[in-house]
Amino acid sequence: MRARALIALLGLVFASAAIAQQDYPNRPIRLITPAAQGGTTDLLARLFGAKLSEVFKQQVLVENRASNSGVLAGEMTANAPADGYTLLLAYHQHTVNAALNPNLPYHPVDSFTPITQLTSAGLMLVVNPSTPVNNLAEFVEWTKNFKGALNYGSAGNGSGGHLAGELYKQMTGVKAEHIAYKGAGPAMMDLVAGQYHFNFSGLQGSQVQVRAGRLRGIAVTTPKRLAAIPDMPAMAEALPGFEVVGWYGVIGPASMPKPLVARLHEELVKILNQPDVRGRIESDGSEPVGSSPEEFRRFMRADMDKWAKLVKESGAKLD
């Protein structure tokens, strides 16, 4: 009798879960982004959030949580119910944090459900237009001979821009102080205002400012020049071996039901392959990916190992 009752109860639980998944989504979805408004992560979150809203006929609310190098956003997502109503637009900082802080309140891979990697992208070295350099060779020479306090900014300690700056210092012997901002948007605004000297920033956000004439693009951190901006050199042309390529993707709390993961993956990849979305991503110098959840999980684990060495050598730490 008890065994039958237990089986019946479990059946009701699984049936209720299945019905809930079939009805998904029946209320707004939170898409948390670990960045301030205006940066590459925020732009992608709003692009995909708007497209998902159209598909699901439910609001996808982008929630900016630019604090503690993305740890707050990660913790909020990891602690949320695994029901598909809280997602994180993560980027490379998410896995870098594992090397920066062994006491993270979550594991960057095991505490989450990878859904899909959206894009792969390099960074762009940008300066204020008042800076007396117009190309990569001039920039290297200028920074090597700079008199006074040379500063570079980034979206935060341990961000891709921070590590690119540290790699640049290691490869050139240049001395420069790092200024950590709470997000790419504020960092970009201060560079436009001439508050510091250079920044390795996300391609999408950078190109908006470069096209508007508010910043000057010097080089990209991809191994080779990008087809979308062929006149801009790769850093490796002056510094062989220089490469910093980041990623953006969607993850949720651990143990999300597989049907929800499959549904979200399917819709995100469909959006990624829409001509206007794909064209916008490629025109900004990024590469659409659309990997499977398991491929994305393996990629994130490998990315953790990739950054560990540079983080250790640079001495980078979280705020």
Tab-separated table of C-alpha atoms in Angstrom:
chain	number	residue	atom	x	y	z
A	1	MET	CA	0.000	0.000	0.000
A	2	ARG	CA	2.730	2.437	1.000
A	3	ALA	CA	4.787	1.527	-2.054
A	4	ARG	CA	1.773	2.110	-4.310
A	5	ALA	CA	1.068	5.442	-2.627
A	6	LEU	CA	4.698	6.515	-3.098
A	7	ILE	CA	4.647	5.509	-6.766
A	8	ALA	CA	1.406	7.420	-7.270
A	9	LEU	CA	2.823	10.480	-5.546
A	10	LEU	CA	5.978	10.396	-7.668
A	11	GLY	CA	3.826	10.044	-10.742
A	12	LEU	CA	1.891	13.164	-9.802
A	13	VAL	CA	5.122	15.073	-9.200
A	14	PHE	CA	6.586	14.090	-12.566
A	15	ALA	CA	3.292	14.755	-14.317
A	16	SER	CA	3.065	18.210	-12.737
A	17	ALA	CA	6.652	18.966	-13.797
A	18	ALA	CA	5.925	17.819	-17.345
A	19	ILE	CA	2.805	19.997	-17.544
A	20	ALA	CA	4.756	22.985	-16.204
A	21	GLN	CA	7.438	22.463	-18.842
A	22	GLN	CA	4.864	22.179	-21.623
A	23	ASP	CA	3.350	25.466	-20.445
A	24	TYR	CA	6.739	27.184	-20.341
A	25	PRO	CA	6.974	30.108	-20.214
A	26	ASN	CA	3.805	31.374	-18.588
A	27	ARG	CA	5.360	34.383	-16.849
A	28	PRO	CA	8.271	36.795	-17.483
A	29	ILE	CA	11.833	35.456	-17.669
A	30	ARG	CA	14.774	37.192	-15.998
A	31	LEU	CA	17.888	37.424	-18.151
A	32	ILE	CA	20.617	38.559	-15.793
A	33	THR	CA	23.687	40.213	-17.268
A	34	PRO	CA	26.850	40.727	-15.184
A	35	ALA	CA	27.537	44.102	-16.796
A	36	ALA	CA	26.390	47.706	-16.782
A	37	GLN	CA	24.269	49.137	-19.567
A	38	GLY	CA	26.034	49.987	-22.809
A	39	GLY	CA	28.693	47.278	-22.975
A	40	THR	CA	28.901	44.265	-25.276
A	41	THR	CA	27.292	41.892	-22.774
A	42	ASP	CA	24.372	44.252	-22.220
A	43	LEU	CA	23.873	44.782	-25.974
A	44	LEU	CA	23.754	41.031	-26.600
A	45	ALA	CA	21.418	40.449	-23.659
A	46	ARG	CA	18.968	43.035	-24.972
A	47	LEU	CA	19.161	41.705	-28.529
A	48	PHE	CA	18.441	38.107	-27.541
A	49	GLY	CA	16.026	39.136	-24.787
A	50	ALA	CA	13.888	41.053	-27.280
A	51	LYS	CA	13.921	38.155	-29.751
A	52	LEU	CA	12.992	35.606	-27.069
A	53	SER	CA	10.136	37.869	-25.962
A	54	GLU	CA	8.741	37.713	-29.495
A	55	VAL	CA	9.032	33.912	-29.620
A	56	PHE	CA	7.667	33.155	-26.147
A	57	LYS	CA	5.032	35.911	-26.072
A	58	GLN	CA	6.344	36.680	-22.608
A	59	GLN	CA	8.592	39.458	-21.407
A	60	VAL	CA	12.281	38.669	-21.090
A	61	LEU	CA	13.523	41.239	-18.598
A	62	VAL	CA	17.210	42.122	-18.827
A	63	GLU	CA	18.559	42.700	-15.332
A	64	ASN	CA	21.942	44.424	-15.094
A	65	ARG	CA	24.006	43.277	-12.114
A	66	ALA	CA	27.413	44.848	-12.664
A	67	SER	CA	29.092	44.091	-9.372
A	68	ASN	CA	32.140	42.169	-8.138
A	69	SER	CA	33.318	41.134	-11.611
A	70	GLY	CA	30.176	39.154	-12.344
A	71	VAL	CA	30.181	37.137	-9.111
A	72	LEU	CA	26.933	38.681	-7.872
A	73	ALA	CA	25.134	37.841	-11.122
A	74	GLY	CA	26.557	34.312	-11.042
A	75	GLU	CA	25.505	33.760	-7.446
A	76	MET	CA	21.990	35.058	-8.099
A	77	THR	CA	21.629	32.657	-11.017
A	78	ALA	CA	23.162	29.662	-9.243
A	79	ASN	CA	20.780	30.141	-6.293
A	80	ALA	CA	17.650	30.617	-8.411
A	81	PRO	CA	15.086	27.842	-8.988
A	82	ALA	CA	16.014	25.624	-11.930
A	83	ASP	CA	12.721	26.328	-13.677
A	84	GLY	CA	13.934	28.292	-16.697
A	85	TYR	CA	12.725	31.658	-15.393
A	86	THR	CA	16.194	32.870	-14.391
A	87	LEU	CA	18.979	32.810	-16.977
A	88	LEU	CA	22.427	34.393	-17.159
A	89	LEU	CA	24.019	35.996	-20.205
A	90	ALA	CA	27.527	34.930	-19.213
A	91	TYR	CA	30.817	35.875	-20.802
A	92	HIS	CA	34.476	34.871	-20.447
A	93	GLN	CA	34.765	36.588	-17.050
A	94	HIS	CA	32.576	33.800	-15.693
A	95	THR	CA	35.263	31.147	-16.152
A	96	VAL	CA	38.195	33.493	-15.477
A	97	ASN	CA	36.760	34.054	-11.996
A	98	ALA	CA	37.631	30.469	-11.074
A	99	ALA	CA	41.328	31.301	-11.393
A	100	LEU	CA	40.933	34.647	-9.648
A	101	ASN	CA	39.096	33.447	-6.582
A	102	PRO	CA	39.270	29.896	-5.192
A	103	ASN	CA	36.505	30.814	-2.730
A	104	LEU	CA	33.763	31.606	-5.228
A	105	PRO	CA	30.282	30.954	-3.808
A	106	TYR	CA	29.640	28.606	-6.744
A	107	HIS	CA	31.515	26.509	-9.306
A	108	PRO	CA	31.551	28.238	-12.723
A	109	VAL	CA	30.491	25.035	-14.507
A	110	ASP	CA	29.027	22.548	-12.025
A	111	SER	CA	26.700	25.084	-10.367
A	112	PHE	CA	25.049	25.899	-13.697
A	113	THR	CA	23.276	24.414	-16.696
A	114	PRO	CA	25.036	25.451	-19.913
A	115	ILE	CA	22.492	26.069	-22.689
A	116	THR	CA	24.494	27.411	-25.634
A	117	GLN	CA	27.519	29.487	-26.497
A	118	LEU	CA	26.211	32.358	-28.574
A	119	THR	CA	29.351	33.982	-29.920
A	120	SER	CA	33.106	34.029	-29.914
A	121	ALA	CA	34.777	37.412	-30.137
A	122	GLY	CA	38.022	39.259	-29.719
A	123	LEU	CA	38.536	42.666	-28.175
A	124	MET	CA	39.478	45.992	-29.700
A	125	LEU	CA	42.276	48.219	-28.466
A	126	VAL	CA	40.826	51.724	-28.354
A	127	VAL	CA	42.133	55.136	-27.359
A	128	ASN	CA	40.710	58.621	-27.019
A	129	PRO	CA	40.975	60.538	-30.342
A	130	SER	CA	43.185	63.128	-28.622
A	131	THR	CA	45.852	60.447	-28.094
A	132	PRO	CA	48.837	61.116	-30.417
A	133	VAL	CA	48.747	57.678	-32.083
A	134	ASN	CA	46.968	56.527	-35.240
A	135	ASN	CA	48.111	52.940	-35.692
A	136	LEU	CA	49.453	49.929	-33.830
A	137	ALA	CA	53.149	50.630	-34.395
A	138	GLU	CA	52.729	54.164	-33.091
A	139	PHE	CA	50.779	52.887	-30.082
A	140	VAL	CA	53.504	50.418	-29.087
A	141	GLU	CA	56.191	53.072	-29.457
A	142	TRP	CA	54.117	55.639	-27.543
A	143	THR	CA	53.401	53.371	-24.590
A	144	LYS	CA	57.026	52.219	-24.374
A	145	ASN	CA	58.258	55.800	-24.182
A	146	PHE	CA	55.403	57.351	-22.229
A	147	LYS	CA	56.489	59.851	-19.601
A	148	GLY	CA	54.374	59.939	-16.477
A	149	ALA	CA	51.560	57.699	-15.244
A	150	LEU	CA	50.127	55.515	-18.033
A	151	ASN	CA	46.722	53.997	-17.285
A	152	TYR	CA	44.414	51.536	-18.944
A	153	GLY	CA	40.822	50.705	-18.025
A	154	SER	CA	38.649	47.623	-18.210
A	155	ALA	CA	35.217	46.339	-17.275
A	156	GLY	CA	36.631	44.985	-14.008
A	157	ASN	CA	39.409	43.047	-12.340
A	158	GLY	CA	40.019	39.793	-14.176
A	159	SER	CA	37.924	40.808	-17.186
A	160	GLY	CA	39.113	40.015	-20.692
A	161	GLY	CA	40.199	43.631	-21.062
A	162	HIS	CA	42.203	43.472	-17.845
A	163	LEU	CA	43.991	40.284	-18.881
A	164	ALA	CA	44.633	41.677	-22.369
A	165	GLY	CA	46.235	44.707	-20.749
A	166	GLU	CA	48.383	42.502	-18.538
A	167	LEU	CA	49.414	40.387	-21.529
A	168	TYR	CA	50.363	43.558	-23.384
A	169	LYS	CA	52.510	44.679	-20.452
A	170	GLN	CA	54.210	41.288	-20.247
A	171	MET	CA	54.997	41.173	-23.955
A	172	THR	CA	56.264	44.773	-24.242
A	173	GLY	CA	57.678	45.600	-20.824
A	174	VAL	CA	55.368	48.633	-20.712
A	175	LYS	CA	54.433	49.872	-17.250
A	176	ALA	CA	50.777	50.818	-16.930
A	177	GLU	CA	48.335	50.941	-14.044
A	178	HIS	CA	44.994	49.172	-14.343
A	179	ILE	CA	41.760	51.009	-13.548
A	180	ALA	CA	38.931	48.545	-12.846
A	181	TYR	CA	35.396	49.741	-13.608
A	182	LYS	CA	32.075	48.121	-12.774
A	183	GLY	CA	31.202	47.235	-16.335
A	184	ALA	CA	32.270	48.035	-19.886
A	185	GLY	CA	29.817	50.925	-20.232
A	186	PRO	CA	31.294	53.126	-17.465
A	187	ALA	CA	34.832	52.255	-18.582
A	188	MET	CA	33.995	53.331	-22.126
A	189	MET	CA	32.426	56.601	-21.011
A	190	ASP	CA	35.519	57.582	-19.025
A	191	LEU	CA	37.803	56.778	-21.968
A	192	VAL	CA	35.610	58.981	-24.181
A	193	ALA	CA	36.012	61.680	-21.540
A	194	GLY	CA	39.804	61.251	-21.595
A	195	GLN	CA	40.113	60.037	-18.007
A	196	TYR	CA	42.723	57.375	-18.867
A	197	HIS	CA	44.773	56.249	-21.871
A	198	PHE	CA	43.629	52.978	-23.451
A	199	ASN	CA	41.245	50.050	-23.169
A	200	PHE	CA	40.887	46.549	-24.619
A	201	SER	CA	37.121	46.483	-24.907
A	202	GLY	CA	34.393	44.313	-26.450
A	203	LEU	CA	34.142	44.669	-30.226
A	204	GLN	CA	30.479	45.575	-30.364
A	205	GLY	CA	30.586	48.347	-27.799
A	206	SER	CA	33.910	49.639	-29.135
A	207	GLN	CA	32.755	49.874	-32.725
A	208	VAL	CA	29.716	51.937	-31.745
A	209	GLN	CA	32.060	54.533	-30.246
A	210	VAL	CA	34.624	54.295	-33.052
A	211	ARG	CA	31.993	54.779	-35.758
A	212	ALA	CA	30.694	57.812	-33.890
A	213	GLY	CA	34.204	59.276	-33.755
A	214	ARG	CA	34.303	59.260	-29.972
A	215	LEU	CA	37.138	56.698	-29.832
A	216	ARG	CA	39.914	55.571	-32.172
A	217	GLY	CA	40.341	51.876	-32.921
A	218	ILE	CA	43.947	50.654	-33.002
A	219	ALA	CA	43.916	46.834	-33.270
A	220	VAL	CA	41.959	43.666	-32.540
A	221	THR	CA	43.027	40.825	-30.244
A	222	THR	CA	42.001	37.994	-32.560
A	223	PRO	CA	44.885	35.988	-34.133
A	224	LYS	CA	44.214	37.532	-37.542
A	225	ARG	CA	42.421	40.545	-38.975
A	226	LEU	CA	38.644	40.386	-39.085
A	227	ALA	CA	36.769	40.315	-42.388
A	228	ALA	CA	34.331	42.912	-41.062
A	229	ILE	CA	37.117	45.436	-40.377
A	230	PRO	CA	40.002	44.358	-42.644
A	231	ASP	CA	41.901	47.648	-42.324
A	232	MET	CA	42.388	47.183	-38.595
A	233	PRO	CA	45.461	45.085	-37.735
A	234	ALA	CA	45.626	42.255	-35.248
A	235	MET	CA	47.789	42.810	-32.184
A	236	ALA	CA	49.791	39.753	-33.261
A	237	GLU	CA	51.143	41.690	-36.257
A	238	ALA	CA	53.253	43.734	-33.865
A	239	LEU	CA	53.385	41.211	-31.010
A	240	PRO	CA	53.459	37.644	-32.411
A	241	GLY	CA	51.471	35.292	-30.212
A	242	PHE	CA	49.218	37.975	-28.751
A	243	GLU	CA	45.683	36.559	-28.629
A	244	VAL	CA	42.719	37.245	-26.353
A	245	VAL	CA	39.410	35.847	-27.581
A	246	GLY	CA	36.353	35.796	-25.371
A	247	TRP	CA	32.907	34.261	-25.528
A	248	TYR	CA	29.264	34.943	-24.682
A	249	GLY	CA	26.606	32.389	-23.870
A	250	VAL	CA	23.447	31.590	-21.945
A	251	ILE	CA	23.426	29.437	-18.811
A	252	GLY	CA	20.923	28.704	-16.075
A	253	PRO	CA	20.936	27.220	-12.574
A	254	ALA	CA	22.174	23.651	-12.178
A	255	SER	CA	19.818	20.726	-12.777
A	256	MET	CA	17.435	22.422	-15.173
A	257	PRO	CA	15.065	19.842	-16.705
A	258	LYS	CA	16.343	18.588	-20.044
A	259	PRO	CA	13.138	19.476	-21.943
A	260	LEU	CA	13.500	23.128	-20.837
A	261	VAL	CA	17.165	23.159	-21.793
A	262	ALA	CA	16.338	21.665	-25.191
A	263	ARG	CA	13.584	24.245	-25.772
A	264	LEU	CA	15.767	27.192	-24.808
A	265	HIS	CA	18.674	25.866	-26.857
A	266	GLU	CA	16.473	25.403	-29.893
A	267	GLU	CA	15.012	28.899	-29.721
A	268	LEU	CA	18.343	30.613	-29.038
A	269	VAL	CA	20.017	28.864	-31.974
A	270	LYS	CA	17.085	29.791	-34.228
A	271	ILE	CA	17.497	33.421	-33.193
A	272	LEU	CA	21.259	33.203	-33.687
A	273	ASN	CA	20.678	32.042	-37.271
A	274	GLN	CA	18.215	34.778	-38.154
A	275	PRO	CA	19.827	36.818	-40.952
A	276	ASP	CA	19.514	40.144	-39.138
A	277	VAL	CA	20.978	38.754	-35.900
A	278	ARG	CA	23.756	36.824	-37.618
A	279	GLY	CA	24.578	39.796	-39.814
A	280	ARG	CA	24.729	42.133	-36.835
A	281	ILE	CA	27.031	39.787	-34.912
A	282	GLU	CA	29.359	39.249	-37.865
A	283	SER	CA	29.443	42.932	-38.773
A	284	ASP	CA	30.681	43.645	-35.267
A	285	GLY	CA	33.563	41.225	-35.768
A	286	SER	CA	32.144	38.364	-33.714
A	287	GLU	CA	31.512	34.783	-34.771
A	288	PRO	CA	28.145	33.057	-34.143
A	289	VAL	CA	28.538	29.667	-32.441
A	290	GLY	CA	25.305	27.957	-31.265
A	291	SER	CA	26.961	24.955	-29.607
A	292	SER	CA	25.051	22.154	-27.887
A	293	PRO	CA	24.684	22.249	-24.081
A	294	GLU	CA	27.274	19.495	-23.653
A	295	GLU	CA	29.711	21.136	-26.071
A	296	PHE	CA	29.312	24.389	-24.171
A	297	ARG	CA	29.984	22.589	-20.874
A	298	ARG	CA	33.236	21.123	-22.212
A	299	PHE	CA	34.228	24.488	-23.646
A	300	MET	CA	33.711	26.239	-20.310
A	301	ARG	CA	35.873	23.691	-18.492
A	302	ALA	CA	38.664	24.123	-21.037
A	303	ASP	CA	38.372	27.901	-20.793
A	304	MET	CA	38.938	27.745	-17.033
A	305	ASP	CA	42.267	25.989	-17.634
A	306	LYS	CA	43.235	28.370	-20.430
A	307	TRP	CA	43.092	31.494	-18.262
A	308	ALA	CA	44.631	30.022	-15.103
A	309	LYS	CA	48.264	30.535	-16.210
A	310	LEU	CA	47.913	34.187	-17.237
A	311	VAL	CA	45.910	35.033	-14.130
A	312	LYS	CA	48.624	33.524	-11.952
A	313	GLU	CA	51.419	35.345	-13.767
A	314	SER	CA	49.606	38.702	-13.810
A	315	GLY	CA	48.639	38.576	-10.150
A	316	ALA	CA	45.104	39.639	-11.094
A	317	LYS	CA	42.542	39.413	-8.321
A	318	LEU	CA	38.848	40.057	-7.902
A	319	ASP	CA	37.737	43.241	-6.161
